[in-house]
Amino acid sequence: MTLPTPVPLDPSACAAGVTLGVDHETAYRYDSPVELAHHLGYLRPLSDACQVVEDYALAITPAPSDFSETLDGFGNARCTFALVAPHESLTVRATSRVTVHARFDGLDPTAGLPWEAAAQRLRYDPAVPFAPEAEFTFPSTYVPRHAELREYALLSFTPGRPVADAALDLMHRIHADFSYQPAHTQVSTPVLHAFQERVGVCQDFAHVMIGCLRAIGLAARYVSGYLMSQPPPGKPRLVGADASHAWVSVHCAGVPANAGWVDLDPTNDVVPGTAHVILAYGRDYGDVTPLRGVIRGGGHELDVRVTVAPIDEFPDGTDA
């Protein structure tokens, strides 16, 4: 089906693009037949002026009895499907061809309002029109408010400092202070635990940074997507070796590009460019989990394989 396109950005704000292929396969193997299953997925990449989805396909095996695709409240494409016949496995494969433009080229981090003024304009005032980005200032399920996060944030957000400049400094500090350890945390790990242990994965890094920003009154979104990794020099790109990724989008009032939203990747200490593919924006991981569901049956084993590569290097040779 064709979904409505979110409000586009000004194409002139986007640098030259790179076309990537994305192959995301999720496979479940069940201990006993599953009689009934309902699933929700965020697997279609975002499409706007700086990220154009040229092609997208979703293959579900076994075929679902019911399937629909709609936009959620944040403008993300989401699919829902159900299986009502017994099945011993489930495979969901999303393939995309996406042209990604570097939407933050030329970013001036000193532009925009001081962070105190930016936070003030997001506070409720019945005499002032509602700012939509204010929705992302509140605590959420995975990112509750903590005084420790506020104290950590204020080391970067010194008096009068512009939002983007301070947020970049916060990103650098999180990257330097935290250790990336894939097996140390789980989806359910509280953000304060990851903060105190100074360890986690991209989801934890993103939740910590979002918690810091919201703790001082700023608007911050969770970004679900993919990151194209580079193979070692002289080595071929491994199929299925990439993974889903997560980073942060902070609203910097007064910054003209991207409607004031600036994306930052604390896991890699970079401003996302043409290697980052956006799937969806949410308050935290719970809003935009790539695939989740409820089943009637036994336990399961899960295998996720992701490949992100320039389209001319994509494993099938020509297309996503």
Short mmCIF file of C-alpha atoms in Angstrom, two decimals:
data_model
loop_
_atom_site.label_atom_id
_atom_site.label_comp_id
_atom_site.label_asym_id
_atom_site.label_seq_id
_atom_site.Cartn_x
_atom_site.Cartn_y
_atom_site.Cartn_z
CA MET A 1 0.00 0.00 0.00
CA THR A 2 1.06 3.63 -0.36
CA LEU A 3 1.34 5.55 2.89
CA PRO A 4 1.06 9.32 3.25
CA THR A 5 4.46 11.02 3.29
CA PRO A 6 5.33 12.98 6.47
CA VAL A 7 5.74 16.74 6.15
CA PRO A 8 8.82 17.07 3.89
CA LEU A 9 11.91 19.03 4.67
CA ASP A 10 13.35 21.64 2.36
CA PRO A 11 15.33 19.56 -0.21
CA SER A 12 17.88 22.37 -0.49
CA ALA A 13 18.89 21.64 3.13
CA CYS A 14 20.07 18.14 2.21
CA ALA A 15 23.50 17.32 0.80
CA ALA A 16 24.11 14.82 -2.02
CA GLY A 17 22.75 11.38 -1.25
CA VAL A 18 24.01 7.79 -1.08
CA THR A 19 21.76 4.87 -2.02
CA LEU A 20 21.85 1.98 0.43
CA GLY A 21 20.32 -1.47 0.51
CA VAL A 22 18.90 -2.76 3.79
CA ASP A 23 18.03 -6.40 4.51
CA HIS A 24 16.54 -7.04 7.97
CA GLU A 25 15.51 -10.62 8.72
CA THR A 26 14.00 -11.77 12.01
CA ALA A 27 13.49 -15.51 12.57
CA TYR A 28 11.64 -17.16 15.46
CA ARG A 29 11.88 -20.89 16.18
CA TYR A 30 9.32 -22.13 18.70
CA ASP A 31 9.61 -24.96 21.24
CA SER A 32 6.07 -26.05 20.43
CA PRO A 33 3.53 -24.96 17.79
CA VAL A 34 2.16 -21.46 18.28
CA GLU A 35 -1.62 -21.44 17.85
CA LEU A 36 -2.20 -17.69 17.72
CA ALA A 37 0.12 -14.69 17.21
CA HIS A 38 -0.31 -10.94 16.88
CA HIS A 39 2.69 -8.81 15.88
CA LEU A 40 3.55 -5.12 15.52
CA GLY A 41 6.49 -3.92 13.44
CA TYR A 42 8.34 -0.72 12.56
CA LEU A 43 10.29 -1.93 9.54
CA ARG A 44 9.57 0.53 6.72
CA PRO A 45 12.17 3.36 6.72
CA LEU A 46 11.08 6.97 7.07
CA SER A 47 10.63 8.86 3.80
CA ASP A 48 11.15 12.62 3.54
CA ALA A 49 13.22 15.03 1.47
CA CYS A 50 16.51 13.89 3.04
CA GLN A 51 15.76 10.16 3.10
CA VAL A 52 13.88 8.74 0.13
CA VAL A 53 12.61 5.16 0.16
CA GLU A 54 13.05 4.01 -3.45
CA ASP A 55 11.74 0.49 -2.83
CA TYR A 56 10.43 -1.54 0.09
CA ALA A 57 9.16 -5.11 0.47
CA LEU A 58 8.06 -7.14 3.48
CA ALA A 59 7.92 -10.94 3.33
CA ILE A 60 6.27 -12.88 6.19
CA THR A 61 6.47 -16.69 6.40
CA PRO A 62 4.04 -18.30 7.04
CA ALA A 63 1.70 -15.83 5.40
CA PRO A 64 -0.43 -13.95 7.95
CA SER A 65 -4.20 -14.21 8.00
CA ASP A 66 -4.47 -10.46 8.51
CA PHE A 67 -2.12 -7.57 7.66
CA SER A 68 -2.37 -3.78 7.74
CA GLU A 69 0.00 -0.81 7.51
CA THR A 70 -0.80 2.62 8.93
CA LEU A 71 0.87 5.71 10.36
CA ASP A 72 1.18 6.01 14.12
CA GLY A 73 0.74 9.22 16.10
CA PHE A 74 4.31 10.31 15.42
CA GLY A 75 4.04 9.84 11.65
CA ASN A 76 5.95 6.53 11.55
CA ALA A 77 4.93 3.67 9.27
CA ARG A 78 3.89 0.63 11.30
CA CYS A 79 2.49 -2.75 10.33
CA THR A 80 0.33 -5.17 12.26
CA PHE A 81 -0.32 -8.78 11.35
CA ALA A 82 -1.85 -11.91 12.84
CA LEU A 83 -1.40 -15.65 12.37
CA VAL A 84 -4.28 -17.87 13.48
CA ALA A 85 -3.02 -21.26 12.22
CA PRO A 86 -0.49 -23.35 14.21
CA HIS A 87 3.10 -22.63 13.18
CA GLU A 88 6.52 -23.77 14.45
CA SER A 89 8.51 -20.83 13.11
CA LEU A 90 8.09 -17.28 11.86
CA THR A 91 10.35 -15.33 9.51
CA VAL A 92 9.89 -11.62 8.82
CA ARG A 93 12.17 -10.11 6.16
CA ALA A 94 12.12 -6.41 5.30
CA THR A 95 14.20 -5.24 2.34
CA SER A 96 14.62 -1.61 1.36
CA ARG A 97 16.46 0.59 -1.11
CA VAL A 98 16.94 4.01 0.46
CA THR A 99 18.70 7.16 -0.73
CA VAL A 100 20.10 8.95 2.32
CA HIS A 101 21.23 12.59 2.31
CA ALA A 102 23.39 14.19 4.98
CA ARG A 103 20.76 16.50 6.45
CA PHE A 104 23.12 18.04 9.01
CA ASP A 105 25.96 19.15 6.74
CA GLY A 106 26.80 22.75 7.55
CA LEU A 107 25.29 22.57 11.02
CA ASP A 108 26.36 25.54 13.15
CA PRO A 109 26.12 24.32 16.77
CA THR A 110 26.41 27.87 18.08
CA ALA A 111 23.22 28.91 16.28
CA GLY A 112 19.90 28.89 18.05
CA LEU A 113 18.71 29.84 21.50
CA PRO A 114 20.58 29.40 24.78
CA TRP A 115 19.40 26.15 26.34
CA GLU A 116 17.59 27.89 29.20
CA ALA A 117 15.47 29.88 26.74
CA ALA A 118 14.80 26.77 24.66
CA ALA A 119 13.60 24.91 27.76
CA GLN A 120 11.46 27.85 28.85
CA ARG A 121 9.54 27.97 25.56
CA LEU A 122 8.59 24.29 26.01
CA ARG A 123 6.93 24.85 29.38
CA TYR A 124 3.17 25.11 29.52
CA ASP A 125 1.83 28.62 29.13
CA PRO A 126 -1.88 29.09 28.32
CA ALA A 127 -1.10 32.40 26.61
CA VAL A 128 1.41 30.86 24.17
CA PRO A 129 0.63 28.48 21.24
CA PHE A 130 1.51 24.85 21.95
CA ALA A 131 4.89 23.72 20.62
CA PRO A 132 4.52 20.15 19.24
CA GLU A 133 8.07 19.24 20.28
CA ALA A 134 7.06 19.76 23.93
CA GLU A 135 5.58 16.25 23.84
CA PHE A 136 9.14 14.92 23.98
CA THR A 137 10.04 16.72 27.22
CA PHE A 138 8.06 14.37 29.47
CA PRO A 139 9.27 11.16 31.17
CA SER A 140 8.40 7.93 29.36
CA THR A 141 8.34 4.23 30.22
CA TYR A 142 12.02 3.56 29.49
CA VAL A 143 13.22 7.07 30.34
CA PRO A 144 11.87 8.23 33.72
CA ARG A 145 13.19 11.44 35.25
CA HIS A 146 16.23 11.16 37.55
CA ALA A 147 18.13 13.86 39.42
CA GLU A 148 21.43 12.11 38.68
CA LEU A 149 20.86 12.55 34.94
CA ARG A 150 20.14 16.25 35.43
CA GLU A 151 23.39 16.72 37.36
CA TYR A 152 25.34 14.93 34.65
CA ALA A 153 23.70 17.02 31.90
CA LEU A 154 24.45 20.34 33.60
CA LEU A 155 28.19 19.71 33.29
CA SER A 156 27.67 20.34 29.55
CA PHE A 157 24.74 22.74 29.71
CA THR A 158 26.48 25.66 31.31
CA PRO A 159 24.69 29.04 31.55
CA GLY A 160 23.86 30.63 28.20
CA ARG A 161 25.26 27.83 26.04
CA PRO A 162 23.34 27.11 22.79
CA VAL A 163 21.41 23.83 22.81
CA ALA A 164 23.21 22.14 19.90
CA ASP A 165 26.66 23.11 21.20
CA ALA A 166 25.92 21.77 24.68
CA ALA A 167 24.23 18.63 23.31
CA LEU A 168 27.30 17.84 21.20
CA ASP A 169 29.44 18.15 24.33
CA LEU A 170 27.06 15.84 26.21
CA MET A 171 27.31 13.31 23.37
CA HIS A 172 31.13 13.42 23.49
CA ARG A 173 31.09 12.87 27.27
CA ILE A 174 28.69 9.91 27.14
CA HIS A 175 30.78 8.29 24.43
CA ALA A 176 33.96 8.79 26.49
CA ASP A 177 32.49 7.81 29.87
CA PHE A 178 30.47 4.74 28.85
CA SER A 179 31.65 1.33 27.70
CA TYR A 180 29.86 -0.49 24.87
CA GLN A 181 29.24 -4.07 26.02
CA PRO A 182 26.59 -6.02 24.04
CA ALA A 183 25.79 -8.70 26.63
CA HIS A 184 25.76 -6.51 29.74
CA THR A 185 22.24 -5.07 29.51
CA GLN A 186 18.81 -6.15 28.27
CA VAL A 187 15.81 -4.32 26.87
CA SER A 188 14.35 -4.12 30.38
CA THR A 189 17.51 -2.71 32.00
CA PRO A 190 16.56 0.55 33.80
CA VAL A 191 18.20 3.66 32.38
CA LEU A 192 19.57 4.60 35.81
CA HIS A 193 21.32 1.22 36.07
CA ALA A 194 23.03 1.74 32.71
CA PHE A 195 23.96 5.27 33.79
CA GLN A 196 25.43 4.20 37.13
CA GLU A 197 27.30 1.24 35.63
CA ARG A 198 28.49 3.38 32.68
CA VAL A 199 27.91 0.44 30.34
CA GLY A 200 25.41 -0.73 27.75
CA VAL A 201 24.49 -0.85 24.06
CA CYS A 202 23.18 1.78 21.65
CA GLN A 203 19.70 1.64 23.17
CA ASP A 204 21.14 2.39 26.62
CA PHE A 205 23.37 5.18 25.33
CA ALA A 206 20.34 6.76 23.64
CA HIS A 207 18.09 6.41 26.70
CA VAL A 208 20.74 7.93 28.98
CA MET A 209 21.24 10.93 26.70
CA ILE A 210 17.48 11.44 26.27
CA GLY A 211 17.06 11.26 30.04
CA CYS A 212 19.75 13.89 30.53
CA LEU A 213 18.15 16.25 28.02
CA ARG A 214 14.61 15.86 29.34
CA ALA A 215 15.81 16.28 32.92
CA ILE A 216 16.74 19.89 32.12
CA GLY A 217 13.50 20.58 30.23
CA LEU A 218 14.59 19.98 26.63
CA ALA A 219 12.79 17.93 23.97
CA ALA A 220 14.53 14.71 22.92
CA ARG A 221 13.38 11.82 20.72
CA TYR A 222 14.54 8.22 20.40
CA VAL A 223 15.55 7.32 16.84
CA SER A 224 15.29 3.72 15.68
CA GLY A 225 17.19 2.80 12.55
CA TYR A 226 20.25 1.21 11.01
CA LEU A 227 23.93 2.06 10.73
CA MET A 228 26.06 0.88 7.85
CA SER A 229 29.32 -0.47 9.23
CA GLN A 230 32.57 -0.60 7.25
CA PRO A 231 34.45 -3.89 6.84
CA PRO A 232 38.16 -3.96 7.70
CA PRO A 233 40.44 -2.85 4.83
CA GLY A 234 40.73 -5.60 2.25
CA LYS A 235 37.94 -7.69 3.78
CA PRO A 236 34.53 -8.33 2.20
CA ARG A 237 31.37 -6.97 3.77
CA LEU A 238 29.77 -9.70 5.90
CA VAL A 239 26.15 -10.54 5.15
CA GLY A 240 23.91 -10.27 8.19
CA ALA A 241 26.63 -8.81 10.41
CA ASP A 242 25.10 -5.38 10.93
CA ALA A 243 22.35 -4.67 13.46
CA SER A 244 19.52 -2.36 14.30
CA HIS A 245 20.76 0.89 15.79
CA ALA A 246 19.47 3.73 17.95
CA TRP A 247 20.44 7.34 18.51
CA VAL A 248 19.00 10.65 19.74
CA SER A 249 17.26 13.67 18.20
CA VAL A 250 17.25 16.87 20.27
CA HIS A 251 15.19 19.94 19.44
CA CYS A 252 17.41 23.00 19.12
CA ALA A 253 15.14 26.03 18.96
CA GLY A 254 16.44 28.57 16.45
CA VAL A 255 18.42 26.08 14.34
CA PRO A 256 16.79 26.36 10.88
CA ALA A 257 17.65 22.97 9.37
CA ASN A 258 15.44 19.91 9.89
CA ALA A 259 12.73 21.93 11.71
CA GLY A 260 15.15 22.45 14.59
CA TRP A 261 15.76 18.75 15.28
CA VAL A 262 19.42 17.67 15.40
CA ASP A 263 20.34 13.98 15.50
CA LEU A 264 23.29 12.79 17.59
CA ASP A 265 24.75 9.29 17.93
CA PRO A 266 26.41 8.93 21.36
CA THR A 267 27.39 5.31 20.72
CA ASN A 268 29.70 6.37 17.90
CA ASP A 269 30.20 10.03 18.86
CA VAL A 270 29.04 11.33 15.48
CA VAL A 271 26.38 13.52 13.93
CA PRO A 272 24.49 11.03 11.69
CA GLY A 273 25.17 11.32 7.98
CA THR A 274 24.65 9.06 5.00
CA ALA A 275 25.47 5.85 6.90
CA HIS A 276 22.44 6.21 9.21
CA VAL A 277 19.01 5.04 7.99
CA ILE A 278 16.03 6.26 10.03
CA LEU A 279 13.18 3.84 10.69
CA ALA A 280 11.08 5.78 13.21
CA TYR A 281 11.01 8.43 15.94
CA GLY A 282 9.49 7.83 19.38
CA ARG A 283 9.68 8.73 23.05
CA ASP A 284 11.84 5.67 23.76
CA TYR A 285 12.50 2.12 22.53
CA GLY A 286 9.04 0.96 23.54
CA ASP A 287 7.35 3.23 20.99
CA VAL A 288 9.30 1.98 17.97
CA THR A 289 10.48 -1.58 18.67
CA PRO A 290 11.29 -3.00 15.21
CA LEU A 291 9.24 -6.15 15.82
CA ARG A 292 7.31 -7.46 18.80
CA GLY A 293 4.26 -9.57 19.46
CA VAL A 294 2.06 -11.70 21.66
CA ILE A 295 1.82 -15.45 21.08
CA ARG A 296 -0.10 -18.40 22.47
CA GLY A 297 2.46 -21.18 22.71
CA GLY A 298 5.84 -22.15 24.12
CA GLY A 299 9.24 -20.48 24.30
CA HIS A 300 11.31 -19.46 21.30
CA GLU A 301 14.76 -18.86 19.90
CA LEU A 302 15.39 -15.59 18.07
CA ASP A 303 17.83 -14.87 15.28
CA VAL A 304 18.18 -11.39 13.76
CA ARG A 305 20.32 -10.68 10.71
CA VAL A 306 20.83 -7.21 9.26
CA THR A 307 22.83 -6.12 6.24
CA VAL A 308 23.28 -2.46 5.28
CA ALA A 309 25.49 -1.66 2.29
CA PRO A 310 25.84 0.65 -0.71
CA ILE A 311 23.42 -0.62 -3.32
CA ASP A 312 26.21 -1.59 -5.74
CA GLU A 313 27.75 -3.78 -3.02
CA PHE A 314 24.50 -5.32 -1.85
CA PRO A 315 24.72 -9.12 -1.52
CA ASP A 316 22.22 -9.93 -4.28
CA GLY A 317 24.28 -7.78 -6.64
CA THR A 318 21.76 -5.30 -7.94
CA ASP A 319 18.87 -4.44 -5.67
CA ALA A 320 17.54 -4.51 -2.15
#
